[in-house]
PDB file of C-alpha atoms in Angstrom:
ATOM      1  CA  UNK A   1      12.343  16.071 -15.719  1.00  0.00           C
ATOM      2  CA  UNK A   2      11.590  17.729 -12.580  1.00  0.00           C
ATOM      3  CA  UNK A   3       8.234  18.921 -13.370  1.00  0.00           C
ATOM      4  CA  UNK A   4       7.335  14.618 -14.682  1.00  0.00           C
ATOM      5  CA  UNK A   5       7.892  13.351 -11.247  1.00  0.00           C
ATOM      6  CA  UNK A   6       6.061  16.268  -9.693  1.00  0.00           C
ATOM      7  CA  UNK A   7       3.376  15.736  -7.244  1.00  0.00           C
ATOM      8  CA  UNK A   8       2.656  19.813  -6.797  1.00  0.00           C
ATOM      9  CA  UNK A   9      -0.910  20.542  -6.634  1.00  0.00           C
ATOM     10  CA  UNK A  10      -2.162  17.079  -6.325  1.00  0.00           C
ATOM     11  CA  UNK A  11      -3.873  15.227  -3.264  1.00  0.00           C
ATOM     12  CA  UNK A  12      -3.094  11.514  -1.523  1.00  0.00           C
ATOM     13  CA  UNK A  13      -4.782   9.387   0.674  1.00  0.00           C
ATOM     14  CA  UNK A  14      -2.756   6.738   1.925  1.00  0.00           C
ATOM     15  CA  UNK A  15      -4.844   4.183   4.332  1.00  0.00           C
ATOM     16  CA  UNK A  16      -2.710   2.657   7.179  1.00  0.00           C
ATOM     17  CA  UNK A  17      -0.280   5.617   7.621  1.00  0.00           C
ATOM     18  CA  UNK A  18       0.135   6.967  10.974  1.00  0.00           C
ATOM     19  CA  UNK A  19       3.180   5.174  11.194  1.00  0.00           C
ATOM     20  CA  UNK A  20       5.775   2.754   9.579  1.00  0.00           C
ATOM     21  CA  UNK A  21       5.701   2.215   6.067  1.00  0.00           C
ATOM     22  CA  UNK A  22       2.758   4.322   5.221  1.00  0.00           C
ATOM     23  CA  UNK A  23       4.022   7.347   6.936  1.00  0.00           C
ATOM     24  CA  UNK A  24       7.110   7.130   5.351  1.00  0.00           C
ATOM     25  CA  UNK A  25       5.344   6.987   1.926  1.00  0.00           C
ATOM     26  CA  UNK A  26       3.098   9.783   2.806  1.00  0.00           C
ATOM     27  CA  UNK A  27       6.404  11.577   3.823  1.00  0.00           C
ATOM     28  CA  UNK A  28       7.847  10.578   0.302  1.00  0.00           C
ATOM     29  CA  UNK A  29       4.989  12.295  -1.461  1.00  0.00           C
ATOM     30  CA  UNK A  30       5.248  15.543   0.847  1.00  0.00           C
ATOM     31  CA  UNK A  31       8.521  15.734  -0.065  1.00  0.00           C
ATOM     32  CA  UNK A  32       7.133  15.836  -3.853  1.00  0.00           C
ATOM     33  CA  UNK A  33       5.251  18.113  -3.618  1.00  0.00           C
ATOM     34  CA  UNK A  34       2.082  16.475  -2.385  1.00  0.00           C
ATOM     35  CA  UNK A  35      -0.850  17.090  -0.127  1.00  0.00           C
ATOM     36  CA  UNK A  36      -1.628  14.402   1.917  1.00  0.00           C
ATOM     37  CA  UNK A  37      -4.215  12.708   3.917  1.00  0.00           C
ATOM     38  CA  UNK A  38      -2.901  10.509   6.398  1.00  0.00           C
ATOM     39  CA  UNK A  39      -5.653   7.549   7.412  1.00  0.00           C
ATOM     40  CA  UNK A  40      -5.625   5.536  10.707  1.00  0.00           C
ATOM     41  CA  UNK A  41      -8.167   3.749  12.997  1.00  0.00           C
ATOM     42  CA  UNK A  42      -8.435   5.895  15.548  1.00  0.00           C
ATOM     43  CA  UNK A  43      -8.196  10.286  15.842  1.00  0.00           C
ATOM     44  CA  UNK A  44      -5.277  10.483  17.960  1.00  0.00           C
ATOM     45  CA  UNK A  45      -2.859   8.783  15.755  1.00  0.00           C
ATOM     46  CA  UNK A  46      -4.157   9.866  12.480  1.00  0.00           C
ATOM     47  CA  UNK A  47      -3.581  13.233  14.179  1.00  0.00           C
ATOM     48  CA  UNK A  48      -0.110  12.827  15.366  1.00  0.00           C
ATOM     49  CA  UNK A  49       1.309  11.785  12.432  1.00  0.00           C
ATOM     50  CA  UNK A  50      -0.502  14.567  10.660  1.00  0.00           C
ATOM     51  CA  UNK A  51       0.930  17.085  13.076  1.00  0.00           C
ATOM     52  CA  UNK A  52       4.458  15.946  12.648  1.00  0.00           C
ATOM     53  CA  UNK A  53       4.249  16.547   8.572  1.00  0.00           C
ATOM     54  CA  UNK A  54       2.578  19.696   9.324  1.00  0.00           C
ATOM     55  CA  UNK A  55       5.726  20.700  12.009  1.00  0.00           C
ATOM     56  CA  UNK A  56       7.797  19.938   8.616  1.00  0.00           C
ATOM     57  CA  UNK A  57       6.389  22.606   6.283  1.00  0.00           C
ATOM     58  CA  UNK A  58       4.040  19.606   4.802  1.00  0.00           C
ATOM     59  CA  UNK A  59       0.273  20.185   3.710  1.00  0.00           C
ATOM     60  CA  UNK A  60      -1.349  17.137   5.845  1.00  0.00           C
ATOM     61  CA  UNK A  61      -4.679  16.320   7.290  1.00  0.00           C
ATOM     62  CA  UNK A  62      -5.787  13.411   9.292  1.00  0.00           C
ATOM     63  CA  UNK A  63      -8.529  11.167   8.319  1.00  0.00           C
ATOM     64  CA  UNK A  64      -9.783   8.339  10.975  1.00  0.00           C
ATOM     65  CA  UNK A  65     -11.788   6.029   9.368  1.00  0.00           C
ATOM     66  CA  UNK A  66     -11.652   1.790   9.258  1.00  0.00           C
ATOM     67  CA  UNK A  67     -11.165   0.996   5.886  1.00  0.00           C
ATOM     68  CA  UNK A  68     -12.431  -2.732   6.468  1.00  0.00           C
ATOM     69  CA  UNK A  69     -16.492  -1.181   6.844  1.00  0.00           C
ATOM     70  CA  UNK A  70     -18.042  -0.083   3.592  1.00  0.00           C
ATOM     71  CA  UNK A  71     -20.019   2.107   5.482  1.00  0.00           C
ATOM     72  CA  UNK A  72     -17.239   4.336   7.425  1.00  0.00           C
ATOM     73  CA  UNK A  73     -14.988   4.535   4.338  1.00  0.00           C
ATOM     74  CA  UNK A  74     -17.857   5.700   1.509  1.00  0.00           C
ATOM     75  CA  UNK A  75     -18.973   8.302   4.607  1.00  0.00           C
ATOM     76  CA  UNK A  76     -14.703   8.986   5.186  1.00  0.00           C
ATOM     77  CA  UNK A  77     -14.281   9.379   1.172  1.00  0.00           C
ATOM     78  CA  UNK A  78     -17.169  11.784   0.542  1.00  0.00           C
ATOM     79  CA  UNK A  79     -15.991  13.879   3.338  1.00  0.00           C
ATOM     80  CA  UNK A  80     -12.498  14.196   2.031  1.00  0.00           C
ATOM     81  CA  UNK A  81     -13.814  15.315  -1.001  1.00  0.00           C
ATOM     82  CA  UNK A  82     -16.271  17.840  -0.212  1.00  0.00           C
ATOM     83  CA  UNK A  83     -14.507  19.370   2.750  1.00  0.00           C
ATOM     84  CA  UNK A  84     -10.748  19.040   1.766  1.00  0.00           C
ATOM     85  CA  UNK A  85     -10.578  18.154  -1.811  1.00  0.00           C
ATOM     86  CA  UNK A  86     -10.333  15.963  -4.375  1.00  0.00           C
ATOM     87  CA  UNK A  87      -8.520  12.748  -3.833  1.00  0.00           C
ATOM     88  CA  UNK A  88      -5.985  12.414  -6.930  1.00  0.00           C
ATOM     89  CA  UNK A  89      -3.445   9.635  -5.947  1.00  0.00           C
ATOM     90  CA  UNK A  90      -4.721   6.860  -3.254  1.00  0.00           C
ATOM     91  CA  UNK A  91      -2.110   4.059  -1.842  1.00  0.00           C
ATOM     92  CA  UNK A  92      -3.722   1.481  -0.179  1.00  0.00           C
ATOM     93  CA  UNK A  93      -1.001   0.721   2.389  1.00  0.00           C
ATOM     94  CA  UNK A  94      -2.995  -0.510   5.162  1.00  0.00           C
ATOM     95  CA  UNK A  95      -2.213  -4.190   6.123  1.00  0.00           C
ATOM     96  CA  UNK A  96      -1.662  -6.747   9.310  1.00  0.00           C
ATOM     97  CA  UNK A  97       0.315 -10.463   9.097  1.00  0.00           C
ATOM     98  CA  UNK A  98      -1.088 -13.418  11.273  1.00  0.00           C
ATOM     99  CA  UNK A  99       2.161 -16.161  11.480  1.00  0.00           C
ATOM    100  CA  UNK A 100       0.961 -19.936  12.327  1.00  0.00           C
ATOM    101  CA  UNK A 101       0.843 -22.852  10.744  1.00  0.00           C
ATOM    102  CA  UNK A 102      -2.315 -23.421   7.975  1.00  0.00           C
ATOM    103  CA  UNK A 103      -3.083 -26.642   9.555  1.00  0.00           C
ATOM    104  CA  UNK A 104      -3.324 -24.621  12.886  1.00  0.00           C
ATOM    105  CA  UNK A 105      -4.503 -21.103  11.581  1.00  0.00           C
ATOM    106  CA  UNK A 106      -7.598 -19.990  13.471  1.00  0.00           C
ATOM    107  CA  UNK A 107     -10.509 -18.959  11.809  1.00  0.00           C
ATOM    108  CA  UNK A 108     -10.530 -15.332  13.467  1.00  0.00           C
ATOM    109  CA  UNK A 109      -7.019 -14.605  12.119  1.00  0.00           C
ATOM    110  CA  UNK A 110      -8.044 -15.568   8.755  1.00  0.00           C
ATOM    111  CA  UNK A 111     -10.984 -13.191   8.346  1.00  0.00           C
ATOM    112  CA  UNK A 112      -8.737 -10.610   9.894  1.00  0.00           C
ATOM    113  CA  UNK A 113      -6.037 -10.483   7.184  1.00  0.00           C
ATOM    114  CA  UNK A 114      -8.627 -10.770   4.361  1.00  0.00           C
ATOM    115  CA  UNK A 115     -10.457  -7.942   5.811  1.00  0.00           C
ATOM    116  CA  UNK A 116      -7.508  -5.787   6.132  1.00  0.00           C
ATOM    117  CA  UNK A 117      -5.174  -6.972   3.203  1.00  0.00           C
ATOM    118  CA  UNK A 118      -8.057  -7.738   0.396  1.00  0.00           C
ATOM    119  CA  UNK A 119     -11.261  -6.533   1.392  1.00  0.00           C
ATOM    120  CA  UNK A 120     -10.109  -2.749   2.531  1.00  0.00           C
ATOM    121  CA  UNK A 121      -8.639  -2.565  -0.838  1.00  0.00           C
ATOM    122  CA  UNK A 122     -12.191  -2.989  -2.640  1.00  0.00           C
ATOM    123  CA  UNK A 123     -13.840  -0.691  -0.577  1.00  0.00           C
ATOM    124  CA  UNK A 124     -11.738   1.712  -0.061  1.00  0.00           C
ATOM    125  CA  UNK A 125     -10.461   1.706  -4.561  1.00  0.00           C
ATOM    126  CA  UNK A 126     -14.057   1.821  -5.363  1.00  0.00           C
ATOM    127  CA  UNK A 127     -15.208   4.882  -3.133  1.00  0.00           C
ATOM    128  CA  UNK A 128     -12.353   6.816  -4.399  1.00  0.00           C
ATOM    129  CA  UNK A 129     -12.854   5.411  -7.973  1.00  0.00           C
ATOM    130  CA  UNK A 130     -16.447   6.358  -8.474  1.00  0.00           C
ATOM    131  CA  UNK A 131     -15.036  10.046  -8.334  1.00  0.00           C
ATOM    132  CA  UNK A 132     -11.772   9.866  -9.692  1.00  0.00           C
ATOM    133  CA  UNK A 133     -13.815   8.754 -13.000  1.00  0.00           C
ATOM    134  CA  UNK A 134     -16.392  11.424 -12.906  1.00  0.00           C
ATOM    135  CA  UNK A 135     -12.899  13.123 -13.210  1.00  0.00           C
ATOM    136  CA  UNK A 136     -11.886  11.200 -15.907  1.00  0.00           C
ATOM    137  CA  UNK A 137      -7.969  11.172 -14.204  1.00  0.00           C
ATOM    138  CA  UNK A 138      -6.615   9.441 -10.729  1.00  0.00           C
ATOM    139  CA  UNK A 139      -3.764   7.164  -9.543  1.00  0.00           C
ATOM    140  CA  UNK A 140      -4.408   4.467  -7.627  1.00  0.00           C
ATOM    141  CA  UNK A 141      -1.625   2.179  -6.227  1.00  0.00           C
ATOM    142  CA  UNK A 142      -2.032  -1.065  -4.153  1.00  0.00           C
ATOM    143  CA  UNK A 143       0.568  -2.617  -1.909  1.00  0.00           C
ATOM    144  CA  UNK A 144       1.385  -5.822  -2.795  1.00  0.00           C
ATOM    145  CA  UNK A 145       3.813  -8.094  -1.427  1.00  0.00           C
ATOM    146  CA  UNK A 146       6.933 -10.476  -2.352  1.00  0.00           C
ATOM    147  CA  UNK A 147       3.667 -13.344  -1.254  1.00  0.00           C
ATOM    148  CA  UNK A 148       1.927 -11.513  -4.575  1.00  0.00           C
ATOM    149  CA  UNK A 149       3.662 -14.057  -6.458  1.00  0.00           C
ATOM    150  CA  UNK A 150       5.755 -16.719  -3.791  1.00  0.00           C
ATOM    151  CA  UNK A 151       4.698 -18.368  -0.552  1.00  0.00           C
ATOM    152  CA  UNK A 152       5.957 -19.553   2.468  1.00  0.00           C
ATOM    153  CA  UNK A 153       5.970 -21.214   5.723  1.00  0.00           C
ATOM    154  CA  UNK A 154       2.980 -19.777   8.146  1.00  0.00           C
ATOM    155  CA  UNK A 155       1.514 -17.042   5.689  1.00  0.00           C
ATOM    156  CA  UNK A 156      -0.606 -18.599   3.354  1.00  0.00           C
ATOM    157  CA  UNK A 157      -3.728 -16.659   4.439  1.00  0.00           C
ATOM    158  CA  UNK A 158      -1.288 -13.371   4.068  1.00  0.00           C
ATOM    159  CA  UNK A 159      -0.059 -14.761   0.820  1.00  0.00           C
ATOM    160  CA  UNK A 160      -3.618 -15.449  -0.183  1.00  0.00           C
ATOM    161  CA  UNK A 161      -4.539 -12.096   0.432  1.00  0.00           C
ATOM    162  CA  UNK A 162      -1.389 -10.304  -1.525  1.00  0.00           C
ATOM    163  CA  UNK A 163      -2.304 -12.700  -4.593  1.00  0.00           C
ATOM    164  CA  UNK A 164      -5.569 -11.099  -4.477  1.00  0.00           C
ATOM    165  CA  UNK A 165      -4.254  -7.817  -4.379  1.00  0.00           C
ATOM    166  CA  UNK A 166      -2.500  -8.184  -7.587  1.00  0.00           C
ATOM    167  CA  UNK A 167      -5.548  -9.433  -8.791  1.00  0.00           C
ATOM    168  CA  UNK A 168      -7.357  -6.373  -8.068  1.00  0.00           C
ATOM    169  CA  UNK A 169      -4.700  -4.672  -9.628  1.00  0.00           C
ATOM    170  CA  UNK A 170      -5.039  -6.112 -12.831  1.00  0.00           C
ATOM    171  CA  UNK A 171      -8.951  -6.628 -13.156  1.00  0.00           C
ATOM    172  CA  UNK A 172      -9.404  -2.396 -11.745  1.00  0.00           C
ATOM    173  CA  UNK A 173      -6.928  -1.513 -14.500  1.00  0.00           C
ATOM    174  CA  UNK A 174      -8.872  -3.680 -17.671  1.00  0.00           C
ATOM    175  CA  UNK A 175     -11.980  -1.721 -16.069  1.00  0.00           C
ATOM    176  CA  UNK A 176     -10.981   1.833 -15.027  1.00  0.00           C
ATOM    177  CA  UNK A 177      -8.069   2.333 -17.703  1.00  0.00           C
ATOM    178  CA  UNK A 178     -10.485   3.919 -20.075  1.00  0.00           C
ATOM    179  CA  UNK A 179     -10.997   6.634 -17.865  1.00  0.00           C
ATOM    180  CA  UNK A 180      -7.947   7.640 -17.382  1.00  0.00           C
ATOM    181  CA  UNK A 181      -6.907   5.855 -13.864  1.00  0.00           C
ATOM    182  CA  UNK A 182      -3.848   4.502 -13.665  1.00  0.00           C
ATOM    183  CA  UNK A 183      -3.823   1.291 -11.139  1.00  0.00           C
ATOM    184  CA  UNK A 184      -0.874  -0.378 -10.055  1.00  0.00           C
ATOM    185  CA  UNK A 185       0.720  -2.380  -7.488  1.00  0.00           C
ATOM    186  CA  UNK A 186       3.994  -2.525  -5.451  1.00  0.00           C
ATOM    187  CA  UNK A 187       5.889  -5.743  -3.980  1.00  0.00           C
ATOM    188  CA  UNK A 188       8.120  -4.782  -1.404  1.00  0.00           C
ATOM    189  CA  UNK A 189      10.291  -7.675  -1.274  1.00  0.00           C
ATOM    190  CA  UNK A 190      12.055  -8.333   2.763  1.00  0.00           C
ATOM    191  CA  UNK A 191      12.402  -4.976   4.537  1.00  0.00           C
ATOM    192  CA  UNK A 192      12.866  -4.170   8.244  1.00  0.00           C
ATOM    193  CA  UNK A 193       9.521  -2.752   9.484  1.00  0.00           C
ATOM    194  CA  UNK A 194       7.893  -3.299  12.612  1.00  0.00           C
ATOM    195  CA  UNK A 195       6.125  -6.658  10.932  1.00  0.00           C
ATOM    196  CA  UNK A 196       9.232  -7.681  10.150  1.00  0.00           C
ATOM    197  CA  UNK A 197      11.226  -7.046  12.658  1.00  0.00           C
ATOM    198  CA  UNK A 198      10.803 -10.641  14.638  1.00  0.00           C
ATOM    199  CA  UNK A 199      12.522 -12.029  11.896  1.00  0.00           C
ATOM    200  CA  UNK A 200      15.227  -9.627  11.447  1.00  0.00           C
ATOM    201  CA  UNK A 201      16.207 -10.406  14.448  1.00  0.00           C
ATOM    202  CA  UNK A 202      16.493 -13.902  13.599  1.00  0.00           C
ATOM    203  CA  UNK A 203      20.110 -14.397  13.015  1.00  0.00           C
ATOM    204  CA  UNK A 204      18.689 -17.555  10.736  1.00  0.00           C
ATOM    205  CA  UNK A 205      16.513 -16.084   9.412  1.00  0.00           C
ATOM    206  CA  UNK A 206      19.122 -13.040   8.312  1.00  0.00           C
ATOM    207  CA  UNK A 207      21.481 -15.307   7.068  1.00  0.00           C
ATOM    208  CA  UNK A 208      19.028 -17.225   4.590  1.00  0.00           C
ATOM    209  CA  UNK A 209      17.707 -14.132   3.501  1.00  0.00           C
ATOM    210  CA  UNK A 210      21.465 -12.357   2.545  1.00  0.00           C
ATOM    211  CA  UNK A 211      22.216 -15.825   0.736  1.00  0.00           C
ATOM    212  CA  UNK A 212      19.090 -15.396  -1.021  1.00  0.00           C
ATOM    213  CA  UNK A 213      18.331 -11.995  -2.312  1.00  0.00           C
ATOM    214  CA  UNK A 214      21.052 -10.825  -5.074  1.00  0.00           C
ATOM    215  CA  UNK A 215      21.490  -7.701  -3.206  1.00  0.00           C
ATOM    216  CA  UNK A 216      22.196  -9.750  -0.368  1.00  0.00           C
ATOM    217  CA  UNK A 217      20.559  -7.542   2.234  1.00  0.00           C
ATOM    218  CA  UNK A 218      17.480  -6.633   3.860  1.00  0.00           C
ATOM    219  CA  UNK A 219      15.806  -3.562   2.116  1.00  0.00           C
ATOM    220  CA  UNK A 220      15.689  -0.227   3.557  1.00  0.00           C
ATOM    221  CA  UNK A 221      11.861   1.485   3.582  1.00  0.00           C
ATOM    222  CA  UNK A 222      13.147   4.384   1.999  1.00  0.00           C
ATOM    223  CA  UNK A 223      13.713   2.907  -0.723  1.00  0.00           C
ATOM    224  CA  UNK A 224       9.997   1.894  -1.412  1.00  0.00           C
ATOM    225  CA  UNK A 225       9.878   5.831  -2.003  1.00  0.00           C
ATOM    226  CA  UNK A 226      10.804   6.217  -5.289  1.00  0.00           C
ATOM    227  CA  UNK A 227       8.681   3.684  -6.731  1.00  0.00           C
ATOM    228  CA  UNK A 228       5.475   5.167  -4.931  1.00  0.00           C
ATOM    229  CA  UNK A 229       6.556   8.719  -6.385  1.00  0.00           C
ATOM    230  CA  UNK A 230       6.777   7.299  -9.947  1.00  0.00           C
ATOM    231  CA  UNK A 231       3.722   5.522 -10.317  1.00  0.00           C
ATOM    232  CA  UNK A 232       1.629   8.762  -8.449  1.00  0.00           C
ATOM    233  CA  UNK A 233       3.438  11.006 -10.599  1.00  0.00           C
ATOM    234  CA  UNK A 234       2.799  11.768 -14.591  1.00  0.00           C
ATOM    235  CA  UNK A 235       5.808   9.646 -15.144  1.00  0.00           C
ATOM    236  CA  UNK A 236       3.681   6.694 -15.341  1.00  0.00           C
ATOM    237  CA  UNK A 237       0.601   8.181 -17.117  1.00  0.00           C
ATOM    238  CA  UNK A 238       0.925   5.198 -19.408  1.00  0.00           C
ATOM    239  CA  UNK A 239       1.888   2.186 -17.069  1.00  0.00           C
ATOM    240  CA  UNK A 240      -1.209   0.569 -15.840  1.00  0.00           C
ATOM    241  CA  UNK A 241      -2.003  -3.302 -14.318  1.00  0.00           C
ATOM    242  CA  UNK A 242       1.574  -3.279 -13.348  1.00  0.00           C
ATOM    243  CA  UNK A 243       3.352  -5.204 -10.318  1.00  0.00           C
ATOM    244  CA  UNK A 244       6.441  -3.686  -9.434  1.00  0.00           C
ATOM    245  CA  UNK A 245       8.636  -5.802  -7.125  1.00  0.00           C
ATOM    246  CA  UNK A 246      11.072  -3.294  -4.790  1.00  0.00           C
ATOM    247  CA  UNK A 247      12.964  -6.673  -3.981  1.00  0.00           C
ATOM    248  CA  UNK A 248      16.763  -6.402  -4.302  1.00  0.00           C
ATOM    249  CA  UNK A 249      16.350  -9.346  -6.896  1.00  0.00           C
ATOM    250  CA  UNK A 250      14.970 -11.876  -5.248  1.00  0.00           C
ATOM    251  CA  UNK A 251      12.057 -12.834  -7.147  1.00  0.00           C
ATOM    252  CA  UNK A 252      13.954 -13.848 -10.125  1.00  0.00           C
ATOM    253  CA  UNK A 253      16.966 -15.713  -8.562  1.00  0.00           C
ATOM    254  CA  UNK A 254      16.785 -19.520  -8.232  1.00  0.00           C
TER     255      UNK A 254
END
């Protein structure tokens, strides 16, 4: 069992992970045995959180690179692969939330979180598809969202976005399955993150939120760790086009 969940001698790239959720991932698959690439906008914070893995025993480099211009990431991905290695398992983690009304939301915010959430995840899956096929093997999971599948109040662009995302999931999987990728998706359901945290410190907002998830909580990040581990691991060598919601229940409760 230990060896199926292994991540020893393989290599990540996880966009959007110099801090919060993505670090924490990246941390997740350090822990199993991964090398990993951490991605960011700019040097200096790619670089810090690559430094602080490294100060933990962890095999990390830092990659700058934005992963909303075709351009920068095809130049990012062929550099990775040529002068650090092959990319075996990418998450594409990187994402932003705009919160206003849709009869109010401006134009600029719009193409924002379709660049980040939707867009980044084309360019980005393809560059690092092209060669995970020559390879004939890769991993490739999105981050979805609980908005995948449900919307709400002031997030329908970010909600259109995630729907897309699952989307991609589904239509890279029908396509790249024969080669031996394996693409799927996570939905983290409500958990307290720096997007979040406005709203976790709504008391009303709280309180809504316990009545209505099962668990009757907000979830902890860590916990998004196991799920990323299993479906970059050979644990999931046959689960492909899948969503998997990380949401204390709430999905299916009425």
């Amino acid at each position: 069992m230990s060896t199926l969940f292994s991540l020893a001698g393989k290599r990540a790239l996880i966009t959007g992970s110099a801090r919060g959720i993505g670090l924490l991932l990246a941390t997740g698959l350090a822990e199993a045995g991964a090398e990993v690439i951490i991605n960011a906008t700019t040097a200096a914070g790619a670089e810090k959180a690559a430094a602080q893995l490294s100060e933990q025993g962890f095999t990390a480099h830092a990659c700058a690179f934005d992963v909303t211009d075709a351009a920068a990431v095809e130049a990012a991905i062929e550099h990775i692969e040529r002068d650090i290695g092959q990319i075996d398992i990418l998450i594409n983690n990187a994402g932003i939330q705009r919160r206003r009304p849709f009869l109010e939301f401006p134009e600029q915010d719009w193409h924002d979180v379709i660049a980040v959430n939707q867009t980044a995840v084309f360019f980005v899956s393809q560059a690092v598809a092209k060669r995970m096929a020559t390879r004939q093997q890769g991993k490739i999971i999105n981050i979805g969202s609980m908005q995948s599948e449900l919307g709400r109040d002031t997030i329908t662009p970010y909600a259109a976005s995630k729907g897309a995302v699952t989307m991609l999931t589904r239509g890279m999987c029908v396509e790249l399955a024969r080669h031996n990728i394996q693409i799927n998706a996570i939905a983290p359901g409500y958990f307290v993150t720096e997007m979040t945290q406005p709203l976790a410190d709504d008391q009303a907002f709280t309180a809504w939120l316990t009545k209505r998830t099962p668990a009757a909580r907000w979830g902890k990040p860590e916990e998004l760790i196991g799920a990323a581990v299993f479906l970059s691991s050979r644990a999931s060598d046959f689960v492909n086009g899948h969503l998997l919601f990380v949401d204390g229940g709430m999905r299916v409760a009425v």
